Structures are given as structure tokens and as C-alpha cells.
Amino acid sequence: KTMQQLKHFLTMTELTPEALTELLALAKDIKHQPSVYQNALSHKKVALLFEKASTRTRLSFEVGVVELGGHPIVLSGADMQIGRGEPLSDTIQVMSRYVDALMIRTFGHEIVDTLAAHGTIPIINGLTDLHHPCQVLADLLIIEETFGTRSGKILTYIGDGNNMAHSLMIGGALSGMEVRICAPEAYAPDPQIVHEAQVIAKETGGNIIVMTDPEEAASGADVVYTDVFASMGQEEEATMRLQAFEGYQVNANIMNQANDKAIFLHCLPAHRGEEVTADVIDGKQSVIFDQAENRLHAQKALLVTLLG
Ligand code: CP
Ligand code: NVA
């Protein structure tokens, strides 16, 4: 599992702790001297396929491929034959004849597994219902930039035990961090992914904890993180979820439990007044736009690693 052998990026468990460190070092180098990499993807065509909405993922991948000298092709699932029932396995075998890699944002995680199994090109997960590993690459980069290290840092995630919670557990475990996921019991993270992250954490000296008390979870944290209560595809549950997550809002009281130097992160888009108050997300501990910028640098490093 060295960098040279990285084939797909679906959950981040494809990376060893050492490979993750190398990838983030490459991201920092690309961020500080982008012109060195301007031909790294020369003549490479990268398909970017969306079955859900996107602002950051769409733009950061498209701009990233362009800045590396490659050619991005943005596709919408609804406009393709998969939208009319063409099998995924046929689709990816055809795409493998035309393009050099596929980034996809979709619903069920089994979709990216199927694509990886049947295609001959690298598949990058740009968000599924279960994982959002590209976001966490950017998150780990800002943590490293802020604190000079990831290992030993405490990240508290308060909210839904969703794709973000899952990818933060895996990325945090690989980093030797303590990751506390704090959610109402009915919205706890997937126990299988919790276990998987705990197994990784045992190797790295990290720690993965599932909690239900937000104040306790935030106590002494270096990073406070949240995400929407209703993810894409859960729009009809929004009202019910708003009630279920009462008491799980990141507000000034929660930030006061954390370290004085703690930062606030959010993958975005955010709903001020729901999962986070405006004073926190727009306050001085919030680094959400530096975090969002890092999507570009981290994904360029990923593309160079997979295709360069
Ligand atoms: N954080 C993130 O993935 O944003 P988009 O949904 O805008 O791509
Ligand atoms: N959990 C959110 C993340 C958006 C980037 C969703 O899946 O909609």
C-alpha cells in the first residue's frame, strides 16, 4: 500500500499512515509551488460525474485538473445512459476506453465499489452516502498547517453520524488523532466503520470514541467539526432531524469547552442557526474558507499520485 500502488481512492483505507503523510506533503508542495506541477497531468482526461449537487467538489476538481495540465470532463448522471438504466459495469468499461480516471459523486457506496471492480481506470470517491474521503484530505491538511502536526490532536465532531463522521474517523485514525463522534443515539455512526477506524487507531496510537454528550465531547478539543443534520438525499427528513438533533448545535458554549486555540471546521454547505450558530462559523476560530481552499491542493496531490 505504498503511494505507487494506490489504484483507487474510495474510503481512504487504501492509504497507510505513511502514504497519507506523503500525500499531504505533496499537497503542501503543490500549494506552495503550483507551477512545478503544471504539466503533471498532461494529456490526461479526467471524468467528473455528479449524481448529486456540488459546488466545492465540482470546482476544485475541475480547476485542479486544469492547473495540472489535464482535461476535465464534467458529466451529470441524469444526462447519461446510466440515468436510463444502462448497467454501471458496461458504463465504466466504456469510460475506461476514453478517459484516464473517474471522480464520481453518488448515492450508495456500493456504486463506487462496482465501478472499481469493473473498470480499468482509477476511481475517486467524490462523496457517497457512506464516505467523503476527499473532504477529509483537505481537513487533515488544514489541521497539519494549523498545529504543525496531526498526531495526538483531538477532533470532536458533533452532529449526524454520516459520511463526514465516517471519513473523519478513518482519516483521524490514520493520523494518530483522537476522534470523538458525538451524535444522538439514533444517529450514531455505522458500527462497522467505527470498528474499522478503531483497528487502524490501535496501530497509530489514535483513538476513536462515540459519545452522546456534546459538552463532554468538546472538552479539551483542538478541532470542533460539524455538518448538516440532513444530508443530500434526506431532504424529506429535514424537519424531523432538526428536532432529533436539538442540543447538538455547535455554539459559543460548545466552543468554550474546547481548547483556547481550537479551530472550527465545516465541510460546507452550512445552515447557520441549525448545526452551527452564525457567531461560531463566522467567528475568529472558524477557518472554513482555508479549509475549502485546501480541497484544491489536496485533490491535486491525489490526482498526481494516481495519474502523474
Ligand atoms: N464539501 C463539499 O463536498 O462541498 P460540495 O457539496 O459543494 O462539493
Ligand atoms: N453530509 C453532507 C456532506 C456534503 C458535502 C451530504 O452528504 O450531503
PDB file of C-alpha atoms and ligand atoms in Angstrom:
ATOM      1  CA  LYS A   1       0.000   0.000   0.000  1.00  0.00           C
ATOM      2  CA  THR A   2       2.709   2.496  -0.886  1.00  0.00           C
ATOM      3  CA  MET A   3       1.849   5.603  -2.888  1.00  0.00           C
ATOM      4  CA  GLN A   4       2.999   3.942  -6.136  1.00  0.00           C
ATOM      5  CA  GLN A   5       0.435   1.176  -5.688  1.00  0.00           C
ATOM      6  CA  LEU A   6      -2.544   3.440  -4.984  1.00  0.00           C
ATOM      7  CA  LYS A   7      -5.206   2.383  -7.508  1.00  0.00           C
ATOM      8  CA  HIS A   8      -8.457   3.894  -6.264  1.00  0.00           C
ATOM      9  CA  PHE A   9      -9.499   6.359  -3.589  1.00  0.00           C
ATOM     10  CA  LEU A  10     -12.836   5.206  -2.218  1.00  0.00           C
ATOM     11  CA  THR A  11     -12.651   5.304   1.594  1.00  0.00           C
ATOM     12  CA  MET A  12      -9.068   6.441   2.441  1.00  0.00           C
ATOM     13  CA  THR A  13      -8.397   2.992   3.962  1.00  0.00           C
ATOM     14  CA  GLU A  14      -6.434   2.465   0.714  1.00  0.00           C
ATOM     15  CA  LEU A  15      -3.686   4.553   2.367  1.00  0.00           C
ATOM     16  CA  THR A  16      -1.201   3.556   5.056  1.00  0.00           C
ATOM     17  CA  PRO A  17      -0.410   6.245   7.639  1.00  0.00           C
ATOM     18  CA  GLU A  18       2.901   6.783   5.819  1.00  0.00           C
ATOM     19  CA  ALA A  19       1.226   7.119   2.408  1.00  0.00           C
ATOM     20  CA  LEU A  20      -1.222   9.649   3.858  1.00  0.00           C
ATOM     21  CA  THR A  21       1.673  11.676   5.257  1.00  0.00           C
ATOM     22  CA  GLU A  22       3.391  11.589   1.854  1.00  0.00           C
ATOM     23  CA  LEU A  23       0.182  12.648   0.104  1.00  0.00           C
ATOM     24  CA  LEU A  24      -0.271  15.635   2.439  1.00  0.00           C
ATOM     25  CA  ALA A  25       3.384  16.613   1.998  1.00  0.00           C
ATOM     26  CA  LEU A  26       2.824  16.579  -1.759  1.00  0.00           C
ATOM     27  CA  ALA A  27      -0.319  18.696  -1.297  1.00  0.00           C
ATOM     28  CA  LYS A  28       1.701  21.287   0.641  1.00  0.00           C
ATOM     29  CA  ASP A  29       4.363  21.353  -2.055  1.00  0.00           C
ATOM     30  CA  ILE A  30       1.743  21.771  -4.789  1.00  0.00           C
ATOM     31  CA  LYS A  31       0.100  24.546  -2.755  1.00  0.00           C
ATOM     32  CA  HIS A  32       3.390  26.437  -2.371  1.00  0.00           C
ATOM     33  CA  GLN A  33       4.772  25.950  -5.875  1.00  0.00           C
ATOM     34  CA  PRO A  34       1.856  25.084  -8.185  1.00  0.00           C
ATOM     35  CA  SER A  35       3.766  25.935 -11.370  1.00  0.00           C
ATOM     36  CA  VAL A  36       6.136  22.987 -10.845  1.00  0.00           C
ATOM     37  CA  TYR A  37       3.147  20.672 -11.392  1.00  0.00           C
ATOM     38  CA  GLN A  38       1.512  22.462 -14.310  1.00  0.00           C
ATOM     39  CA  ASN A  39       2.183  19.596 -16.734  1.00  0.00           C
ATOM     40  CA  ALA A  40       1.840  16.708 -14.284  1.00  0.00           C
ATOM     41  CA  LEU A  41      -1.420  15.546 -15.907  1.00  0.00           C
ATOM     42  CA  SER A  42      -0.512  16.489 -19.457  1.00  0.00           C
ATOM     43  CA  HIS A  43      -2.794  14.687 -21.986  1.00  0.00           C
ATOM     44  CA  LYS A  44      -4.819  13.058 -19.181  1.00  0.00           C
ATOM     45  CA  LYS A  45      -8.592  13.156 -19.390  1.00  0.00           C
ATOM     46  CA  VAL A  46     -10.464  13.041 -16.087  1.00  0.00           C
ATOM     47  CA  ALA A  47     -14.240  12.485 -15.993  1.00  0.00           C
ATOM     48  CA  LEU A  48     -16.105  14.168 -13.130  1.00  0.00           C
ATOM     49  CA  LEU A  49     -19.538  12.572 -12.754  1.00  0.00           C
ATOM     50  CA  PHE A  50     -22.202  14.050 -10.478  1.00  0.00           C
ATOM     51  CA  GLU A  51     -25.424  12.384  -9.347  1.00  0.00           C
ATOM     52  CA  LYS A  52     -25.828  14.898  -6.510  1.00  0.00           C
ATOM     53  CA  ALA A  53     -25.352  18.676  -6.267  1.00  0.00           C
ATOM     54  CA  SER A  54     -21.890  20.148  -5.680  1.00  0.00           C
ATOM     55  CA  THR A  55     -20.084  23.473  -5.505  1.00  0.00           C
ATOM     56  CA  ARG A  56     -16.665  22.742  -3.954  1.00  0.00           C
ATOM     57  CA  THR A  57     -16.067  19.241  -5.303  1.00  0.00           C
ATOM     58  CA  ARG A  58     -17.083  20.194  -8.823  1.00  0.00           C
ATOM     59  CA  LEU A  59     -14.986  23.355  -8.938  1.00  0.00           C
ATOM     60  CA  SER A  60     -11.923  22.139  -7.057  1.00  0.00           C
ATOM     61  CA  PHE A  61     -11.617  19.020  -9.210  1.00  0.00           C
ATOM     62  CA  GLU A  62     -12.247  20.833 -12.484  1.00  0.00           C
ATOM     63  CA  VAL A  63      -9.821  23.643 -11.617  1.00  0.00           C
ATOM     64  CA  GLY A  64      -7.336  21.133 -10.198  1.00  0.00           C
ATOM     65  CA  VAL A  65      -7.217  19.063 -13.390  1.00  0.00           C
ATOM     66  CA  VAL A  66      -6.814  22.248 -15.474  1.00  0.00           C
ATOM     67  CA  GLU A  67      -3.996  23.536 -13.242  1.00  0.00           C
ATOM     68  CA  LEU A  68      -2.186  20.196 -13.669  1.00  0.00           C
ATOM     69  CA  GLY A  69      -2.395  20.465 -17.447  1.00  0.00           C
ATOM     70  CA  GLY A  70      -5.072  17.793 -17.841  1.00  0.00           C
ATOM     71  CA  HIS A  71      -8.521  17.883 -19.368  1.00  0.00           C
ATOM     72  CA  PRO A  72     -11.608  17.623 -17.113  1.00  0.00           C
ATOM     73  CA  ILE A  73     -14.937  16.385 -18.477  1.00  0.00           C
ATOM     74  CA  VAL A  74     -17.882  17.192 -16.227  1.00  0.00           C
ATOM     75  CA  LEU A  75     -20.833  14.814 -16.530  1.00  0.00           C
ATOM     76  CA  SER A  76     -24.268  14.638 -14.970  1.00  0.00           C
ATOM     77  CA  GLY A  77     -25.659  11.175 -14.232  1.00  0.00           C
ATOM     78  CA  ALA A  78     -29.122  12.308 -15.316  1.00  0.00           C
ATOM     79  CA  ASP A  79     -27.802  13.106 -18.810  1.00  0.00           C
ATOM     80  CA  MET A  80     -26.032   9.780 -19.239  1.00  0.00           C
ATOM     81  CA  GLN A  81     -27.440   6.378 -20.170  1.00  0.00           C
ATOM     82  CA  ILE A  82     -26.970   5.208 -16.552  1.00  0.00           C
ATOM     83  CA  GLY A  83     -29.912   7.526 -15.859  1.00  0.00           C
ATOM     84  CA  ARG A  84     -31.927   5.291 -18.223  1.00  0.00           C
ATOM     85  CA  GLY A  85     -30.743   2.027 -16.749  1.00  0.00           C
ATOM     86  CA  GLU A  86     -27.506   1.159 -18.588  1.00  0.00           C
ATOM     87  CA  PRO A  87     -25.532  -1.119 -16.259  1.00  0.00           C
ATOM     88  CA  LEU A  88     -22.730   0.522 -14.278  1.00  0.00           C
ATOM     89  CA  SER A  89     -20.363  -2.279 -15.298  1.00  0.00           C
ATOM     90  CA  ASP A  90     -20.887  -1.547 -19.011  1.00  0.00           C
ATOM     91  CA  THR A  91     -20.639   2.191 -18.414  1.00  0.00           C
ATOM     92  CA  ILE A  92     -17.306   2.026 -16.630  1.00  0.00           C
ATOM     93  CA  GLN A  93     -15.809  -0.395 -19.155  1.00  0.00           C
ATOM     94  CA  VAL A  94     -16.704   2.056 -21.913  1.00  0.00           C
ATOM     95  CA  MET A  95     -15.424   5.048 -19.938  1.00  0.00           C
ATOM     96  CA  SER A  96     -12.146   3.183 -19.326  1.00  0.00           C
ATOM     97  CA  ARG A  97     -11.540   3.265 -23.114  1.00  0.00           C
ATOM     98  CA  TYR A  98     -11.936   7.060 -23.263  1.00  0.00           C
ATOM     99  CA  VAL A  99     -10.671   8.670 -20.046  1.00  0.00           C
ATOM    100  CA  ASP A 100      -7.790   8.162 -17.620  1.00  0.00           C
ATOM    101  CA  ALA A 101      -9.716   8.443 -14.346  1.00  0.00           C
ATOM    102  CA  LEU A 102     -13.223   8.911 -12.965  1.00  0.00           C
ATOM    103  CA  MET A 103     -14.242  11.016  -9.990  1.00  0.00           C
ATOM    104  CA  ILE A 104     -17.842  10.299  -9.020  1.00  0.00           C
ATOM    105  CA  ARG A 105     -20.298  11.763  -6.501  1.00  0.00           C
ATOM    106  CA  THR A 106     -23.211   9.433  -5.969  1.00  0.00           C
ATOM    107  CA  PHE A 107     -25.598   7.753  -3.513  1.00  0.00           C
ATOM    108  CA  GLY A 108     -24.895   4.155  -2.414  1.00  0.00           C
ATOM    109  CA  HIS A 109     -21.278   3.358  -1.648  1.00  0.00           C
ATOM    110  CA  GLU A 110     -21.622   0.009  -3.479  1.00  0.00           C
ATOM    111  CA  ILE A 111     -21.739   2.052  -6.714  1.00  0.00           C
ATOM    112  CA  VAL A 112     -18.086   3.113  -6.390  1.00  0.00           C
ATOM    113  CA  ASP A 113     -17.099  -0.450  -5.454  1.00  0.00           C
ATOM    114  CA  THR A 114     -18.815  -1.739  -8.610  1.00  0.00           C
ATOM    115  CA  LEU A 115     -17.049   0.854 -10.762  1.00  0.00           C
ATOM    116  CA  ALA A 116     -13.668  -0.029  -9.248  1.00  0.00           C
ATOM    117  CA  ALA A 117     -14.318  -3.736  -9.785  1.00  0.00           C
ATOM    118  CA  HIS A 118     -15.321  -3.477 -13.459  1.00  0.00           C
ATOM    119  CA  GLY A 119     -13.271  -0.575 -14.822  1.00  0.00           C
ATOM    120  CA  THR A 120      -9.564  -0.368 -15.569  1.00  0.00           C
ATOM    121  CA  ILE A 121      -9.097   3.275 -14.522  1.00  0.00           C
ATOM    122  CA  PRO A 122      -8.687   4.862 -11.060  1.00  0.00           C
ATOM    123  CA  ILE A 123     -11.991   5.690  -9.329  1.00  0.00           C
ATOM    124  CA  ILE A 124     -12.094   8.627  -6.915  1.00  0.00           C
ATOM    125  CA  ASN A 125     -14.959   8.913  -4.447  1.00  0.00           C
ATOM    126  CA  GLY A 126     -16.231  12.496  -4.513  1.00  0.00           C
ATOM    127  CA  LEU A 127     -18.847  11.611  -1.847  1.00  0.00           C
ATOM    128  CA  THR A 128     -21.154   8.677  -1.308  1.00  0.00           C
ATOM    129  CA  ASP A 129     -23.822   8.177   1.360  1.00  0.00           C
ATOM    130  CA  LEU A 130     -21.117   6.461   3.474  1.00  0.00           C
ATOM    131  CA  HIS A 131     -17.818   8.274   2.838  1.00  0.00           C
ATOM    132  CA  HIS A 132     -16.351  11.641   1.811  1.00  0.00           C
ATOM    133  CA  PRO A 133     -12.590  10.969   1.818  1.00  0.00           C
ATOM    134  CA  CYS A 134     -11.566  13.897  -0.439  1.00  0.00           C
ATOM    135  CA  GLN A 135     -13.032  16.341   2.064  1.00  0.00           C
ATOM    136  CA  VAL A 136     -11.039  14.767   4.877  1.00  0.00           C
ATOM    137  CA  LEU A 137      -7.769  15.051   2.927  1.00  0.00           C
ATOM    138  CA  ALA A 138      -8.368  18.822   2.914  1.00  0.00           C
ATOM    139  CA  ASP A 139      -9.358  18.746   6.594  1.00  0.00           C
ATOM    140  CA  LEU A 140      -6.199  16.894   7.627  1.00  0.00           C
ATOM    141  CA  LEU A 141      -4.151  19.365   5.600  1.00  0.00           C
ATOM    142  CA  ILE A 142      -5.582  22.367   7.459  1.00  0.00           C
ATOM    143  CA  ILE A 143      -5.081  20.589  10.796  1.00  0.00           C
ATOM    144  CA  GLU A 144      -1.439  19.939   9.952  1.00  0.00           C
ATOM    145  CA  GLU A 145      -0.971  23.528   8.730  1.00  0.00           C
ATOM    146  CA  THR A 146      -2.580  24.938  11.881  1.00  0.00           C
ATOM    147  CA  PHE A 147      -0.920  22.799  14.554  1.00  0.00           C
ATOM    148  CA  GLY A 148       2.202  21.574  12.739  1.00  0.00           C
ATOM    149  CA  THR A 149       1.104  18.005  13.433  1.00  0.00           C
ATOM    150  CA  ARG A 150      -1.944  15.736  13.316  1.00  0.00           C
ATOM    151  CA  SER A 151      -0.890  13.008  15.718  1.00  0.00           C
ATOM    152  CA  GLY A 152      -2.264  13.434  19.238  1.00  0.00           C
ATOM    153  CA  LYS A 153      -4.712  16.180  18.304  1.00  0.00           C
ATOM    154  CA  ILE A 154      -8.328  15.842  19.457  1.00  0.00           C
ATOM    155  CA  LEU A 155     -11.064  16.301  16.846  1.00  0.00           C
ATOM    156  CA  THR A 156     -14.642  16.482  18.082  1.00  0.00           C
ATOM    157  CA  TYR A 157     -17.405  16.036  15.538  1.00  0.00           C
ATOM    158  CA  ILE A 158     -20.884  16.916  16.783  1.00  0.00           C
ATOM    159  CA  GLY A 159     -23.902  16.040  14.635  1.00  0.00           C
ATOM    160  CA  ASP A 160     -25.075  13.291  12.314  1.00  0.00           C
ATOM    161  CA  GLY A 161     -23.086  10.036  12.186  1.00  0.00           C
ATOM    162  CA  ASN A 162     -22.930  10.406   8.405  1.00  0.00           C
ATOM    163  CA  ASN A 163     -20.394  10.226   5.558  1.00  0.00           C
ATOM    164  CA  MET A 164     -18.366  13.067   7.122  1.00  0.00           C
ATOM    165  CA  ALA A 165     -18.271  11.376  10.529  1.00  0.00           C
ATOM    166  CA  HIS A 166     -17.140   8.133   8.886  1.00  0.00           C
ATOM    167  CA  SER A 167     -14.355   9.684   6.819  1.00  0.00           C
ATOM    168  CA  LEU A 168     -13.159  11.803   9.766  1.00  0.00           C
ATOM    169  CA  MET A 169     -12.861   8.638  11.869  1.00  0.00           C
ATOM    170  CA  ILE A 170     -10.773   6.894   9.205  1.00  0.00           C
ATOM    171  CA  GLY A 171      -8.601   9.922   8.418  1.00  0.00           C
ATOM    172  CA  GLY A 172      -8.175  10.713  12.123  1.00  0.00           C
ATOM    173  CA  ALA A 173      -7.280   7.105  12.903  1.00  0.00           C
ATOM    174  CA  LEU A 174      -4.650   7.047  10.138  1.00  0.00           C
ATOM    175  CA  SER A 175      -3.273  10.290  11.618  1.00  0.00           C
ATOM    176  CA  GLY A 176      -2.970   9.030  15.196  1.00  0.00           C
ATOM    177  CA  MET A 177      -5.605  11.516  16.347  1.00  0.00           C
ATOM    178  CA  GLU A 178      -8.346  11.174  18.920  1.00  0.00           C
ATOM    179  CA  VAL A 179     -11.666  11.458  17.077  1.00  0.00           C
ATOM    180  CA  ARG A 180     -14.813  11.883  19.155  1.00  0.00           C
ATOM    181  CA  ILE A 181     -18.072  11.453  17.280  1.00  0.00           C
ATOM    182  CA  CYS A 182     -20.945  12.913  19.255  1.00  0.00           C
ATOM    183  CA  ALA A 183     -24.441  12.156  17.963  1.00  0.00           C
ATOM    184  CA  PRO A 184     -27.873  11.288  19.313  1.00  0.00           C
ATOM    185  CA  GLU A 185     -28.039   7.507  19.752  1.00  0.00           C
ATOM    186  CA  ALA A 186     -30.366   7.018  16.760  1.00  0.00           C
ATOM    187  CA  TYR A 187     -27.890   8.851  14.509  1.00  0.00           C
ATOM    188  CA  ALA A 188     -24.668   7.203  15.670  1.00  0.00           C
ATOM    189  CA  PRO A 189     -22.048   6.346  13.027  1.00  0.00           C
ATOM    190  CA  ASP A 190     -22.016   2.936  11.319  1.00  0.00           C
ATOM    191  CA  PRO A 191     -20.638   0.466  13.920  1.00  0.00           C
ATOM    192  CA  GLN A 192     -18.680  -1.425  11.271  1.00  0.00           C
ATOM    193  CA  ILE A 193     -16.834   1.730  10.191  1.00  0.00           C
ATOM    194  CA  VAL A 194     -16.269   2.674  13.852  1.00  0.00           C
ATOM    195  CA  HIS A 195     -14.665  -0.735  14.341  1.00  0.00           C
ATOM    196  CA  GLU A 196     -12.568  -0.384  11.191  1.00  0.00           C
ATOM    197  CA  ALA A 197     -11.294   3.011  12.377  1.00  0.00           C
ATOM    198  CA  GLN A 198     -10.573   1.636  15.854  1.00  0.00           C
ATOM    199  CA  VAL A 199      -8.453  -1.142  14.354  1.00  0.00           C
ATOM    200  CA  ILE A 200      -6.401   1.476  12.442  1.00  0.00           C
ATOM    201  CA  ALA A 201      -6.181   3.718  15.533  1.00  0.00           C
ATOM    202  CA  LYS A 202      -4.708   0.866  17.551  1.00  0.00           C
ATOM    203  CA  GLU A 203      -1.751   0.821  15.144  1.00  0.00           C
ATOM    204  CA  THR A 204      -1.206   4.582  15.095  1.00  0.00           C
ATOM    205  CA  GLY A 205      -1.812   5.472  18.743  1.00  0.00           C
ATOM    206  CA  GLY A 206      -5.048   7.203  17.828  1.00  0.00           C
ATOM    207  CA  ASN A 207      -8.404   6.786  19.496  1.00  0.00           C
ATOM    208  CA  ILE A 208     -11.981   6.646  18.163  1.00  0.00           C
ATOM    209  CA  ILE A 209     -14.778   7.371  20.611  1.00  0.00           C
ATOM    210  CA  VAL A 210     -18.545   7.528  20.044  1.00  0.00           C
ATOM    211  CA  MET A 211     -20.338   9.799  22.527  1.00  0.00           C
ATOM    212  CA  THR A 212     -23.742  11.403  23.094  1.00  0.00           C
ATOM    213  CA  ASP A 213     -22.959  14.413  25.348  1.00  0.00           C
ATOM    214  CA  PRO A 214     -21.806  17.430  23.270  1.00  0.00           C
ATOM    215  CA  GLU A 215     -20.217  19.388  26.154  1.00  0.00           C
ATOM    216  CA  GLU A 216     -18.233  16.371  27.303  1.00  0.00           C
ATOM    217  CA  ALA A 217     -17.225  15.640  23.695  1.00  0.00           C
ATOM    218  CA  ALA A 218     -15.978  19.193  23.113  1.00  0.00           C
ATOM    219  CA  SER A 219     -13.984  19.320  26.339  1.00  0.00           C
ATOM    220  CA  GLY A 220     -10.311  19.973  25.513  1.00  0.00           C
ATOM    221  CA  ALA A 221     -10.807  19.547  21.763  1.00  0.00           C
ATOM    222  CA  ASP A 222      -8.342  21.051  19.265  1.00  0.00           C
ATOM    223  CA  VAL A 223     -10.804  20.879  16.373  1.00  0.00           C
ATOM    224  CA  VAL A 224     -14.580  21.219  16.559  1.00  0.00           C
ATOM    225  CA  TYR A 225     -16.340  19.975  13.428  1.00  0.00           C
ATOM    226  CA  THR A 226     -19.943  19.738  12.337  1.00  0.00           C
ATOM    227  CA  ASP A 227     -22.007  19.030   9.219  1.00  0.00           C
ATOM    228  CA  VAL A 228     -25.617  19.374   8.142  1.00  0.00           C
ATOM    229  CA  PHE A 229     -28.262  17.376  10.050  1.00  0.00           C
ATOM    230  CA  ALA A 230     -29.958  16.332   6.778  1.00  0.00           C
ATOM    231  CA  SER A 231     -27.604  15.236   4.009  1.00  0.00           C
ATOM    232  CA  MET A 232     -28.283  15.148   0.283  1.00  0.00           C
ATOM    233  CA  GLY A 233     -30.996  12.554  -0.307  1.00  0.00           C
ATOM    234  CA  GLN A 234     -32.514  13.115   3.172  1.00  0.00           C
ATOM    235  CA  GLU A 235     -34.361  16.341   2.321  1.00  0.00           C
ATOM    236  CA  GLU A 236     -37.770  14.960   3.362  1.00  0.00           C
ATOM    237  CA  GLU A 237     -36.383  14.112   6.832  1.00  0.00           C
ATOM    238  CA  ALA A 238     -35.134  17.671   7.425  1.00  0.00           C
ATOM    239  CA  THR A 239     -37.859  18.787   9.865  1.00  0.00           C
ATOM    240  CA  MET A 240     -37.780  15.586  11.856  1.00  0.00           C
ATOM    241  CA  ARG A 241     -33.996  15.687  12.038  1.00  0.00           C
ATOM    242  CA  LEU A 242     -33.971  19.285  13.239  1.00  0.00           C
ATOM    243  CA  GLN A 243     -35.915  18.075  16.282  1.00  0.00           C
ATOM    244  CA  ALA A 244     -33.821  14.939  16.768  1.00  0.00           C
ATOM    245  CA  PHE A 245     -30.609  16.996  16.838  1.00  0.00           C
ATOM    246  CA  GLU A 246     -31.824  19.549  19.364  1.00  0.00           C
ATOM    247  CA  GLY A 247     -28.943  20.165  21.785  1.00  0.00           C
ATOM    248  CA  TYR A 248     -26.351  19.142  19.172  1.00  0.00           C
ATOM    249  CA  GLN A 249     -25.724  22.614  17.760  1.00  0.00           C
ATOM    250  CA  VAL A 250     -22.154  23.940  17.808  1.00  0.00           C
ATOM    251  CA  ASN A 251     -22.484  27.292  19.593  1.00  0.00           C
ATOM    252  CA  ALA A 252     -20.360  29.562  21.816  1.00  0.00           C
ATOM    253  CA  ASN A 253     -20.926  27.319  24.835  1.00  0.00           C
ATOM    254  CA  ILE A 254     -19.571  24.287  22.953  1.00  0.00           C
ATOM    255  CA  MET A 255     -16.558  26.266  21.677  1.00  0.00           C
ATOM    256  CA  ASN A 256     -15.874  27.362  25.280  1.00  0.00           C
ATOM    257  CA  GLN A 257     -15.381  23.717  26.304  1.00  0.00           C
ATOM    258  CA  ALA A 258     -12.685  23.303  23.645  1.00  0.00           C
ATOM    259  CA  ASN A 259      -9.058  24.463  23.847  1.00  0.00           C
ATOM    260  CA  ASP A 260      -8.457  28.223  23.613  1.00  0.00           C
ATOM    261  CA  LYS A 261      -6.583  27.654  20.347  1.00  0.00           C
ATOM    262  CA  ALA A 262      -9.215  25.300  18.911  1.00  0.00           C
ATOM    263  CA  ILE A 263     -10.340  25.777  15.324  1.00  0.00           C
ATOM    264  CA  PHE A 264     -13.836  25.294  13.929  1.00  0.00           C
ATOM    265  CA  LEU A 265     -14.260  23.311  10.710  1.00  0.00           C
ATOM    266  CA  HIS A 266     -17.290  22.570   8.499  1.00  0.00           C
ATOM    267  CA  CYS A 267     -17.190  20.778   5.152  1.00  0.00           C
ATOM    268  CA  LEU A 268     -19.904  23.178   3.848  1.00  0.00           C
ATOM    269  CA  PRO A 269     -22.549  23.937   2.759  1.00  0.00           C
ATOM    270  CA  ALA A 270     -23.678  25.121   6.221  1.00  0.00           C
ATOM    271  CA  HIS A 271     -27.039  26.006   7.739  1.00  0.00           C
ATOM    272  CA  ARG A 272     -26.497  28.855  10.193  1.00  0.00           C
ATOM    273  CA  GLY A 273     -28.876  28.520  13.149  1.00  0.00           C
ATOM    274  CA  GLU A 274     -29.174  24.744  12.718  1.00  0.00           C
ATOM    275  CA  GLU A 275     -25.985  22.689  13.206  1.00  0.00           C
ATOM    276  CA  VAL A 276     -23.899  25.796  13.977  1.00  0.00           C
ATOM    277  CA  THR A 277     -24.579  29.348  15.122  1.00  0.00           C
ATOM    278  CA  ALA A 278     -23.550  32.280  12.930  1.00  0.00           C
ATOM    279  CA  ASP A 279     -21.248  33.670  15.658  1.00  0.00           C
ATOM    280  CA  VAL A 280     -19.202  30.444  15.615  1.00  0.00           C
ATOM    281  CA  ILE A 281     -19.000  29.793  11.858  1.00  0.00           C
ATOM    282  CA  ASP A 282     -18.312  33.471  11.138  1.00  0.00           C
ATOM    283  CA  GLY A 283     -16.158  33.906  14.252  1.00  0.00           C
ATOM    284  CA  LYS A 284     -12.393  34.080  14.732  1.00  0.00           C
ATOM    285  CA  GLN A 285     -11.866  30.365  15.416  1.00  0.00           C
ATOM    286  CA  SER A 286     -13.516  29.398  12.143  1.00  0.00           C
ATOM    287  CA  VAL A 287     -11.164  28.600   9.243  1.00  0.00           C
ATOM    288  CA  ILE A 288     -13.805  27.248   6.859  1.00  0.00           C
ATOM    289  CA  PHE A 289     -12.570  29.069   3.772  1.00  0.00           C
ATOM    290  CA  ASP A 290      -8.939  27.999   4.214  1.00  0.00           C
ATOM    291  CA  GLN A 291     -10.366  24.521   4.693  1.00  0.00           C
ATOM    292  CA  ALA A 292     -12.397  24.779   1.482  1.00  0.00           C
ATOM    293  CA  GLU A 293      -9.353  26.095  -0.426  1.00  0.00           C
ATOM    294  CA  ASN A 294      -7.410  23.011   0.650  1.00  0.00           C
ATOM    295  CA  ARG A 295      -9.790  20.812  -1.337  1.00  0.00           C
ATOM    296  CA  LEU A 296      -7.982  22.084  -4.427  1.00  0.00           C
ATOM    297  CA  HIS A 297      -4.436  21.411  -3.198  1.00  0.00           C
ATOM    298  CA  ALA A 298      -5.211  18.046  -1.583  1.00  0.00           C
ATOM    299  CA  GLN A 299      -7.049  16.715  -4.635  1.00  0.00           C
ATOM    300  CA  LYS A 300      -4.298  17.874  -6.971  1.00  0.00           C
ATOM    301  CA  ALA A 301      -1.917  15.770  -4.864  1.00  0.00           C
ATOM    302  CA  LEU A 302      -4.321  12.845  -5.132  1.00  0.00           C
ATOM    303  CA  LEU A 303      -4.568  13.206  -8.925  1.00  0.00           C
ATOM    304  CA  VAL A 304      -0.776  13.422  -9.285  1.00  0.00           C
ATOM    305  CA  THR A 305      -0.403  10.307  -7.133  1.00  0.00           C
ATOM    306  CA  LEU A 306      -2.987   8.325  -9.102  1.00  0.00           C
ATOM    307  CA  LEU A 307      -2.101   9.592 -12.605  1.00  0.00           C
ATOM    308  CA  GLY A 308       1.135  11.578 -12.593  1.00  0.00           C
TER     309      GLY A 308
HETATM  310  N1   CP B   1     -17.873  19.961   0.993  1.00  0.00           N
HETATM  311  C1   CP B   1     -18.301  19.607  -0.248  1.00  0.00           C
HETATM  312  O1   CP B   1     -18.077  18.494  -0.711  1.00  0.00           O
HETATM  313  O2   CP B   1     -18.971  20.592  -0.910  1.00  0.00           O
HETATM  314  P1   CP B   1     -19.820  20.451  -2.252  1.00  0.00           P
HETATM  315  O3   CP B   1     -21.049  19.636  -1.899  1.00  0.00           O
HETATM  316  O4   CP B   1     -20.146  21.853  -2.642  1.00  0.00           O
HETATM  317  O5   CP B   1     -18.993  19.739  -3.288  1.00  0.00           O
HETATM  318  N1  NVA B   2     -23.142  15.118   4.683  1.00  0.00           N
HETATM  319  C1  NVA B   2     -23.285  16.031   3.589  1.00  0.00           C
HETATM  320  C2  NVA B   2     -21.945  16.482   3.101  1.00  0.00           C
HETATM  321  C3  NVA B   2     -21.975  17.479   1.980  1.00  0.00           C
HETATM  322  C4  NVA B   2     -20.602  17.878   1.494  1.00  0.00           C
HETATM  323  C5  NVA B   2     -24.084  15.364   2.476  1.00  0.00           C
HETATM  324  O1  NVA B   2     -23.844  14.172   2.209  1.00  0.00           O
HETATM  325  O2  NVA B   2     -24.951  15.992   1.890  1.00  0.00           O
END
